[in-house]
XYZ file of C-alpha atoms in Angstrom:
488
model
C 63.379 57.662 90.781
C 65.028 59.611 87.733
C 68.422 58.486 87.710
C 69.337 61.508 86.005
C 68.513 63.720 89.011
C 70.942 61.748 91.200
C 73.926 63.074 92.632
C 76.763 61.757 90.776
C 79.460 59.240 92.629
C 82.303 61.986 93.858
C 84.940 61.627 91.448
C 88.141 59.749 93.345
C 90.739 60.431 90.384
C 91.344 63.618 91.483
C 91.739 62.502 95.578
C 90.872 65.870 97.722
C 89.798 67.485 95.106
C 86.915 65.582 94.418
C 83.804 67.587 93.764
C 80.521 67.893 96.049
C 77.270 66.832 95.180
C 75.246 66.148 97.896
C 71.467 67.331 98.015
C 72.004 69.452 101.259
C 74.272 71.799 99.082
C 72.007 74.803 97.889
C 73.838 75.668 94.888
C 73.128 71.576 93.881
C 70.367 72.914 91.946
C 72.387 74.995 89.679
C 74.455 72.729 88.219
C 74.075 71.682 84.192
C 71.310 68.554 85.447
C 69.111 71.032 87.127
C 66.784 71.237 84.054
C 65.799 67.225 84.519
C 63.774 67.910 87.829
C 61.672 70.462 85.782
C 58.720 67.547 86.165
C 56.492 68.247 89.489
C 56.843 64.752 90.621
C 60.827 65.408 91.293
C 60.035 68.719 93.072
C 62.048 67.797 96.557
C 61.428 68.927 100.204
C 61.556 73.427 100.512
C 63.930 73.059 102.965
C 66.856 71.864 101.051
C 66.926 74.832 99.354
C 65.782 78.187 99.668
C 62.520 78.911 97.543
C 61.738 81.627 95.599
C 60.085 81.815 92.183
C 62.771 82.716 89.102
C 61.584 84.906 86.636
C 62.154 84.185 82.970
C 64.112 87.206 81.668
C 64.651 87.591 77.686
C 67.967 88.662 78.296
C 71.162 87.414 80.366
C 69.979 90.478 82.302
C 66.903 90.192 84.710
C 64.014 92.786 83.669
C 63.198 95.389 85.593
C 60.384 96.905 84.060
C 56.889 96.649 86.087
C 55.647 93.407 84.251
C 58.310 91.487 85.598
C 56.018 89.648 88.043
C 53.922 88.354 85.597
C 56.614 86.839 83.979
C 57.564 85.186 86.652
C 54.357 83.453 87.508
C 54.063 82.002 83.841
C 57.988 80.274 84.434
C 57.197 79.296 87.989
C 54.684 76.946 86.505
C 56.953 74.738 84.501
C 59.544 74.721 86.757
C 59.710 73.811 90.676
C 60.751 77.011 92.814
C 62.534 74.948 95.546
C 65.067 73.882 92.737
C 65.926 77.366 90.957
C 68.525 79.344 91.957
C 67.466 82.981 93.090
C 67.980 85.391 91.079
C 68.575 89.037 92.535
C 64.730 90.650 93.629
C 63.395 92.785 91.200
C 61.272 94.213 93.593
C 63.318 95.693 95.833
C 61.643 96.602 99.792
C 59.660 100.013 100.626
C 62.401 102.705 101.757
C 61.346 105.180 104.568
C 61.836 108.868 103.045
C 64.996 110.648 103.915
C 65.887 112.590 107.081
C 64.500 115.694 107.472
C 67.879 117.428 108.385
C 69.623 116.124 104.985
C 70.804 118.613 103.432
C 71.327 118.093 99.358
C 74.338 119.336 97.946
C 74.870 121.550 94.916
C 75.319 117.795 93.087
C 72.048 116.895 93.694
C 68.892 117.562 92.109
C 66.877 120.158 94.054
C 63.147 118.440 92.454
C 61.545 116.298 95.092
C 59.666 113.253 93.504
C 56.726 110.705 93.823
C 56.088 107.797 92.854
C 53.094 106.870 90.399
C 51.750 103.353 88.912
C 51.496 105.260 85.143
C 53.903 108.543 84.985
C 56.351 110.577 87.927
C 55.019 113.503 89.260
C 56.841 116.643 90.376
C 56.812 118.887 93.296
C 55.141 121.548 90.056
C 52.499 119.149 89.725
C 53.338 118.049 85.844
C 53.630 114.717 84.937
C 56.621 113.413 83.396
C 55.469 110.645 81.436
C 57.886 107.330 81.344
C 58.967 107.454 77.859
C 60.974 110.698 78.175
C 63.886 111.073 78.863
C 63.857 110.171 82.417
C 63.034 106.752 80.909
C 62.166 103.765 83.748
C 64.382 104.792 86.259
C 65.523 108.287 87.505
C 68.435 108.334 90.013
C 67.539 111.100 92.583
C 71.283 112.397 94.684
C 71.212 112.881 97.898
C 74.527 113.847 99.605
C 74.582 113.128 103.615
C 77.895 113.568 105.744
C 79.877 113.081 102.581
C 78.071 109.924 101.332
C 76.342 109.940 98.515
C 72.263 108.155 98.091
C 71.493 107.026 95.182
C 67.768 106.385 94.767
C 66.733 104.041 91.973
C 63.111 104.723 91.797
C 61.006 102.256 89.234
C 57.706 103.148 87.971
C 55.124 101.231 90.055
C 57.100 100.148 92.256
C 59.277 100.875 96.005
C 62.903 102.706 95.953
C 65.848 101.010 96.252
C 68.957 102.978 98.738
C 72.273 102.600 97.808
C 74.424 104.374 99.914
C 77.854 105.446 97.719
C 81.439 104.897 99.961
C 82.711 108.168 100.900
C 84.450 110.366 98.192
C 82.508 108.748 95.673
C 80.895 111.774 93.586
C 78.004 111.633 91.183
C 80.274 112.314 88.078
C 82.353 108.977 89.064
C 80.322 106.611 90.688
C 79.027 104.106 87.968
C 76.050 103.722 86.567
C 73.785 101.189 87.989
C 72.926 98.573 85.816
C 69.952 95.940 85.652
C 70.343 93.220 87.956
C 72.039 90.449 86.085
C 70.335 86.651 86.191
C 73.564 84.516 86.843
C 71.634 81.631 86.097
C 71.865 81.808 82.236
C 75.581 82.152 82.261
C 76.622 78.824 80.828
C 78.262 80.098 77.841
C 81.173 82.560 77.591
C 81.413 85.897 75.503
C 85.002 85.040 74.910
C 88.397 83.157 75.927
C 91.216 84.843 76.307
C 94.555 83.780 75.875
C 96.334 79.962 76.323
C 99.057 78.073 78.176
C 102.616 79.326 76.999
C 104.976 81.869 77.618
C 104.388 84.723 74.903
C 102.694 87.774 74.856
C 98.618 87.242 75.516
C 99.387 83.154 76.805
C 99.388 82.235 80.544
C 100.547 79.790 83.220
C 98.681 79.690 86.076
C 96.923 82.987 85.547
C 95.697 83.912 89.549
C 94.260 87.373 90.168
C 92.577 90.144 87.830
C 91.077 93.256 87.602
C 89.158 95.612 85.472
C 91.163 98.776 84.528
C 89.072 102.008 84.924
C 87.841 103.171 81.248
C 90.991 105.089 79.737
C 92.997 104.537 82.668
C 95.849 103.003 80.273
C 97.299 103.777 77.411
C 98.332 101.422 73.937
C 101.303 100.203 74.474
C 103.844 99.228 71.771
C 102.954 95.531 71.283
C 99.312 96.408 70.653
C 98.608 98.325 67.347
C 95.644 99.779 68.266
C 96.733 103.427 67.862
C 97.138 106.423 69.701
C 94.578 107.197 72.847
C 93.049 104.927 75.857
C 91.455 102.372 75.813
C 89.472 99.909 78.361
C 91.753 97.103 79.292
C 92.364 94.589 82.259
C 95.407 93.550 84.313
C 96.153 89.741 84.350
C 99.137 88.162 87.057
C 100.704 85.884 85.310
C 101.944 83.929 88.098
C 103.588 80.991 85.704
C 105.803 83.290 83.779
C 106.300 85.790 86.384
C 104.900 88.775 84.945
C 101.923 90.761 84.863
C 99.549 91.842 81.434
C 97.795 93.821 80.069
C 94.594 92.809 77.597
C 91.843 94.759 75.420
C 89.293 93.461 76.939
C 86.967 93.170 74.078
C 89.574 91.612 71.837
C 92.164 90.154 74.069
C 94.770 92.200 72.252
C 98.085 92.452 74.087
C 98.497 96.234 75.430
C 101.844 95.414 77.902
C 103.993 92.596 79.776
C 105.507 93.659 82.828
C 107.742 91.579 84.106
C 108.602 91.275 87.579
C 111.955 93.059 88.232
C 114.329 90.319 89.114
C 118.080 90.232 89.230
C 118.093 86.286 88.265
C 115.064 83.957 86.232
C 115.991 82.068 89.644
C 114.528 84.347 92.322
C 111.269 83.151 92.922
C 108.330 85.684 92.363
C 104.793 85.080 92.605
C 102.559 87.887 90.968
C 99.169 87.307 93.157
C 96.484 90.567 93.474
C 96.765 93.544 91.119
C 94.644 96.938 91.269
C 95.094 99.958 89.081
C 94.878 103.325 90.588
C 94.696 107.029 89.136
C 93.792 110.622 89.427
C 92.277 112.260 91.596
C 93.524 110.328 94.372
C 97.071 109.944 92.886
C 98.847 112.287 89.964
C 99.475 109.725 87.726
C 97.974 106.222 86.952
C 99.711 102.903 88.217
C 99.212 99.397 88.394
C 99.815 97.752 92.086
C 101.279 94.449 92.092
C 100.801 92.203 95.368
C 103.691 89.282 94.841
C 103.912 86.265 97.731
C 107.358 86.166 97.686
C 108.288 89.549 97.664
C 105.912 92.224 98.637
C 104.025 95.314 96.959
C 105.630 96.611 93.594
C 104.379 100.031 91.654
C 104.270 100.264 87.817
C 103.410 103.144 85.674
C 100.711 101.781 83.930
C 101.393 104.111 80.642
C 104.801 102.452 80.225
C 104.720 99.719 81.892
C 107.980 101.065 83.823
C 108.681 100.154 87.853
C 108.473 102.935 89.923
C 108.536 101.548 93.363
C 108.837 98.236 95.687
C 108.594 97.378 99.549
C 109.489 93.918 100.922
C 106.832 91.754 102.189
C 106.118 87.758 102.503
C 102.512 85.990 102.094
C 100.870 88.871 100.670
C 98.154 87.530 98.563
C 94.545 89.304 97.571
C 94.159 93.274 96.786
C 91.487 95.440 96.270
C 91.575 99.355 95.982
C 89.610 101.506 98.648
C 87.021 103.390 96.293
C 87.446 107.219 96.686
C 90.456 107.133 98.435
C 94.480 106.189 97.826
C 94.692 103.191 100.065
C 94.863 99.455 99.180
C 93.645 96.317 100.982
C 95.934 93.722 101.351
C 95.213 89.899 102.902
C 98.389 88.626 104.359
C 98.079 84.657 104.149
C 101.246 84.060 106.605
C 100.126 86.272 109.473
C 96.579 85.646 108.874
C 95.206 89.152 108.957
C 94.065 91.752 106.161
C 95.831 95.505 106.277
C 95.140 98.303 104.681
C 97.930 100.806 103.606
C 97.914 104.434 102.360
C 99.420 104.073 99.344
C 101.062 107.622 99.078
C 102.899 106.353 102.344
C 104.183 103.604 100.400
C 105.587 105.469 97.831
C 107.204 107.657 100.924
C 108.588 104.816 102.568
C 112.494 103.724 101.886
C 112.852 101.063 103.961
C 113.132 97.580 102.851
C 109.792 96.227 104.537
C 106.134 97.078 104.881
C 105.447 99.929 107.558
C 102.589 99.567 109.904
C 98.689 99.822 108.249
C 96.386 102.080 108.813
C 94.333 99.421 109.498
C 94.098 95.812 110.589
C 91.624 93.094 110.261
C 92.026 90.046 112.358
C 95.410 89.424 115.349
C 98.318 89.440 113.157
C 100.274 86.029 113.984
C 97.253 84.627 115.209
C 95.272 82.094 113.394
C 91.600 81.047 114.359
C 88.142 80.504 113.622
C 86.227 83.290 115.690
C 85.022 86.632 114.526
C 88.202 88.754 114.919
C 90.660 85.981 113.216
C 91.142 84.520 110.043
C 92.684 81.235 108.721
C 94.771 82.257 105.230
C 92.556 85.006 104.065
C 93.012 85.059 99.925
C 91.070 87.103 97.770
C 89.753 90.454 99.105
C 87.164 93.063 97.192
C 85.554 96.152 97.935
C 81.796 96.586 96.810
C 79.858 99.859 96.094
C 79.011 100.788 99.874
C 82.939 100.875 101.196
C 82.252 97.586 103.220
C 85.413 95.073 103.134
C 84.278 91.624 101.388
C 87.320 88.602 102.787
C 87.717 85.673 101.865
C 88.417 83.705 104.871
C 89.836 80.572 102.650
C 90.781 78.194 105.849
C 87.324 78.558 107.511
C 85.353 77.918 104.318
C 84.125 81.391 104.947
C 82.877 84.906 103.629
C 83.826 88.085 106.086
C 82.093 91.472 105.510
C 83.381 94.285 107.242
C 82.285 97.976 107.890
C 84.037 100.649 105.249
C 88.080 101.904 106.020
C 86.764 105.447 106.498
C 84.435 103.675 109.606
C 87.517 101.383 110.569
C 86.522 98.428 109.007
C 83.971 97.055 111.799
C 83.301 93.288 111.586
C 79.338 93.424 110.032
C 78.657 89.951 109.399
C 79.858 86.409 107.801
C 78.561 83.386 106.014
C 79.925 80.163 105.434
C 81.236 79.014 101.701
C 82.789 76.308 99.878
C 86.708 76.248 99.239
C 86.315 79.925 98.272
C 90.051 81.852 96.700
C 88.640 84.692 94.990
C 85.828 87.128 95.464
C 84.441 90.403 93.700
C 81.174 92.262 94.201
C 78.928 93.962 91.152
C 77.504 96.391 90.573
C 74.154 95.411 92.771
C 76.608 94.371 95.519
C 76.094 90.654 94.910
C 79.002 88.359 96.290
C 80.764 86.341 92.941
C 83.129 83.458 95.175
C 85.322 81.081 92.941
C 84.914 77.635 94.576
C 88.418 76.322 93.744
C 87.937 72.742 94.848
C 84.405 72.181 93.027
C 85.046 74.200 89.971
C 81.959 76.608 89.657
C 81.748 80.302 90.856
C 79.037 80.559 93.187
C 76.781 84.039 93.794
C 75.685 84.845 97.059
C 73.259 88.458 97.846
C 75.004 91.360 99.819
C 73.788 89.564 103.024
C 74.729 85.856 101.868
C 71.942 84.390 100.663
C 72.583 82.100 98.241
C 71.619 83.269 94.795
C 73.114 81.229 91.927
C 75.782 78.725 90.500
C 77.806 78.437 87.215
C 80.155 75.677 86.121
C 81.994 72.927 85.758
C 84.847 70.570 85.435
C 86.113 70.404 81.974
C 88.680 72.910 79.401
C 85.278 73.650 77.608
C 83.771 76.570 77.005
C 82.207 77.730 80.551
C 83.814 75.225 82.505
C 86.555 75.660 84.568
C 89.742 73.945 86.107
C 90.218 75.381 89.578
C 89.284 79.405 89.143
C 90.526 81.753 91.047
C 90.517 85.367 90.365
C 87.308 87.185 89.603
C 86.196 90.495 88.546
C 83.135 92.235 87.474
C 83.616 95.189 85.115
C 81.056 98.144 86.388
C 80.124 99.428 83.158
C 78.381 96.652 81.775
C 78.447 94.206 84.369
C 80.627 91.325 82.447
C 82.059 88.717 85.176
C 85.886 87.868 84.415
C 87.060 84.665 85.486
C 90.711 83.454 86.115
C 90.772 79.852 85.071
C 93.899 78.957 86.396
C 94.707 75.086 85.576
C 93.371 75.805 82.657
C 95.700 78.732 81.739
C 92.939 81.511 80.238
C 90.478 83.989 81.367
C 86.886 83.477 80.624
C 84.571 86.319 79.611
C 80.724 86.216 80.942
């Protein structure tokens, strides 16, 4: 009866590209009206969208501590459960103890623990109480046939498993963070950059990704002295070039330009990944361009080091632990994996084979083992292959490259181009067509929402590209009509 919880008329100026609102959508309830059907009378039928009660966090992070749950049955009171987006559990499901024939590793700790409702107790028998240093969480390392367990143990509460991708060791595998509420991201932390054609402005800015912390150096356009510094890669598909930003100021550090005999060739800078020691001797940015393959930059200088031929190559992602890339191939409708070292070896004008293949190359369909123009590719925590399966409106998880990338599972999407995982594994998908990023669990649930048409600040204009930074969990959006990244 409130008009102001009706679906809006689907806007026809934009023809195709007119955005979805109809009820049966279950990210409808995330969108900037969602707040009017706080009244009980408007509360609408539980199977429209899946209920769960949201918790009312202080921060734009979800708490974690043990008196979560009671704040979450004081919010679920003034506002209907069937119409908030879920936020990622903060009580995570009871975890049957490790294998007896484990055997921990020099890495890991040699002190078996148990849980308690007030302090953790050792194997000794003395009680660490929670304010020490162990503080609310204490990561116990478990190394099994070369994959590292995390186990996130809160006080009063059941362990969470992670298992780590192989080569992944304790030193370098990131910190886990608290899971993040998506719902209260309608504002940005920043904007960076602006349509035009100098240093730190865009056109059409498609794919990023977060550098790893002092993986690149100041170049000479930024003045921000000698040393590293934490930075992302930008392709600037519009000017033909890729850069490089601080990301907490949006400082230029480099433009690379695309190495082209003529302003006439045509070059289309898509996926970009930076890779480093140990799995290589030297850091580069990788460069995935439509029109003309794979290119190699030294990401100190911002020199090109190496190139191989390819068409339709779109979406990249590096393997974590290891020196191979994932690449989705949008004219032959597959994904491939190469060993990037083999790249670098190979002197021949085109690609060589992959190590590995997702999907019949040449062959386009809708079933398990095929893919309609698959776009933007990431790799999450555990190894396993996240695809964006952009023709079939779909999400395709696959088994890690060292286990030869085994179709797992799939869920179904709205006009999805990009995709990145954080830190929790979550599944961030940019819904090109209706303007919002929508956030799915590790198994596809659908969590949250953020977004909207507009240039304003947290709206969007077709987004593609996303990343999530693992060190403090920021999402990085591509807003591509719009020409800027946005910071959340």
């Amino acid at each position: 009866a409130d008009p102001s919880c009706r679906p809006k008329r689907p806007s026809r100026s934009r023809g195709s590209w007119a955005r979805s609102k109809d009820r049966t959508d279950p990210f409808w309830a995330c969108r900037s009206h969602a707040p009017a059907l706080s009244s009980p009378a408007l509360r609408p039928p539980t199977s429209s969208v899946v209920s769960q009660t949201a918790t009312s966090p202080s921060s734009s992070y979800a708490s974690t501590s043990s008196s979560s749950s009671s704040s979450s049955s004081s919010s679920s009171s003034s506002t209907p459960s069937s119409f908030v987006a879920r936020a990622p559990s903060t009580s995570p499901p009871s975890v049957s103890p490790p294998p007896t024939s484990m055997t921990p590793s020099p890495e890991a700790t040699s002190t078996s623990l148990s849980l308690s409702s007030s302090s953790l107790v050792s194997s000794s028998g003395a009680a660490t109480p929670p304010g020490e240093e162990v503080g609310e969480r204490i990561m116990q390392l478990m190394v099994s046939n070369d994959r590292i367990r995390k186990i996130n143990i809160d006080l009063g509460t059941a362990a969470k498993v992670v298992v780590m991708a192989p080569g992944i060791s304790s030193s370098t595998a990131p910190q886990l963070l608290p899971p993040r509420d998506y719902t209260k991201l309608a504002k940005t932390i920043r904007q960076l950059g602006r349509r035009g054609s100098h240093p730190g402005q865009f056109m059409m800015p498609g794919f990023l990704a977060v550098a790893p912390p002092g993986s690149i150096k100041p170049g000479d356009i930024s003045k921000a002295g000698s040393g590293s510094l934490d930075a992302i890669v930008i392709s600037d598909g519009g000017n033909k070039r890729v850069q490089v930003l601080y990301k907490e100021t949006g400082r230029v550090v480099r433009v690379i330009d695309m190495p082209l005999e003529s302003l006439d060739e045509r070059s289309l800078p898509a996926g970009v990944a930076v890779m480093g020691p140990p799995q290589l001797p030297t850091t580069i940015i990788v460069v995935a361009d439509t029109y003309r393959g794979i290119y190699f930059f030294d990401a100190g200088t911002g020199t090109f080091i190496h190139s191989v031929m390819g068409i339709g190559l779109c979406g990249l992602a590096v393997v974590p632990g290891s020196p191979k890339i994932v690449v989705t191939d949008i004219n032959r409708h597959c994904v491939n994996v190469y060993d990037v070292q083999r790249l670098f070896e190979h002197r021949k004008a085109h690609l060589p084979p992959p190590s590995l293949t997702m999907g019949i190359a040449g062959k386009e369909g809708n079933s398990s083992d095929r893919f309609s123009r698959p776009w933007g590719v990431a790799v999450n925590n555990k190894g396993h292959v996240v695809v964006v399966d952009s023709g079939n409106m779909r999400i395709k998880v696959f088994d890690s490259v060292a286990n030869n990338c085994v179709f797992m599972r799939e869920f179904k999407t709205y006009n999805p181009a990009g995709v990145a995982c954080d830190p929790h594994d979550n599944i961030l998908v940019s819904d090109i067509k209706n303007n919002r990023i929508l956030v799915y669990s590790e198994a596809g649930a659908p969590l949250s929402a953020f977004g909207a048409e507009g240039n304003g600040d947290g709206k969007f204009r077709e987004p593609s590209g996303l990343a999530v930074d693992p060190t403090d969990g920021r999402v990085y959006v591509a807003d591509t009509s719009n020409h800027r990244v946005q910071v959340f």
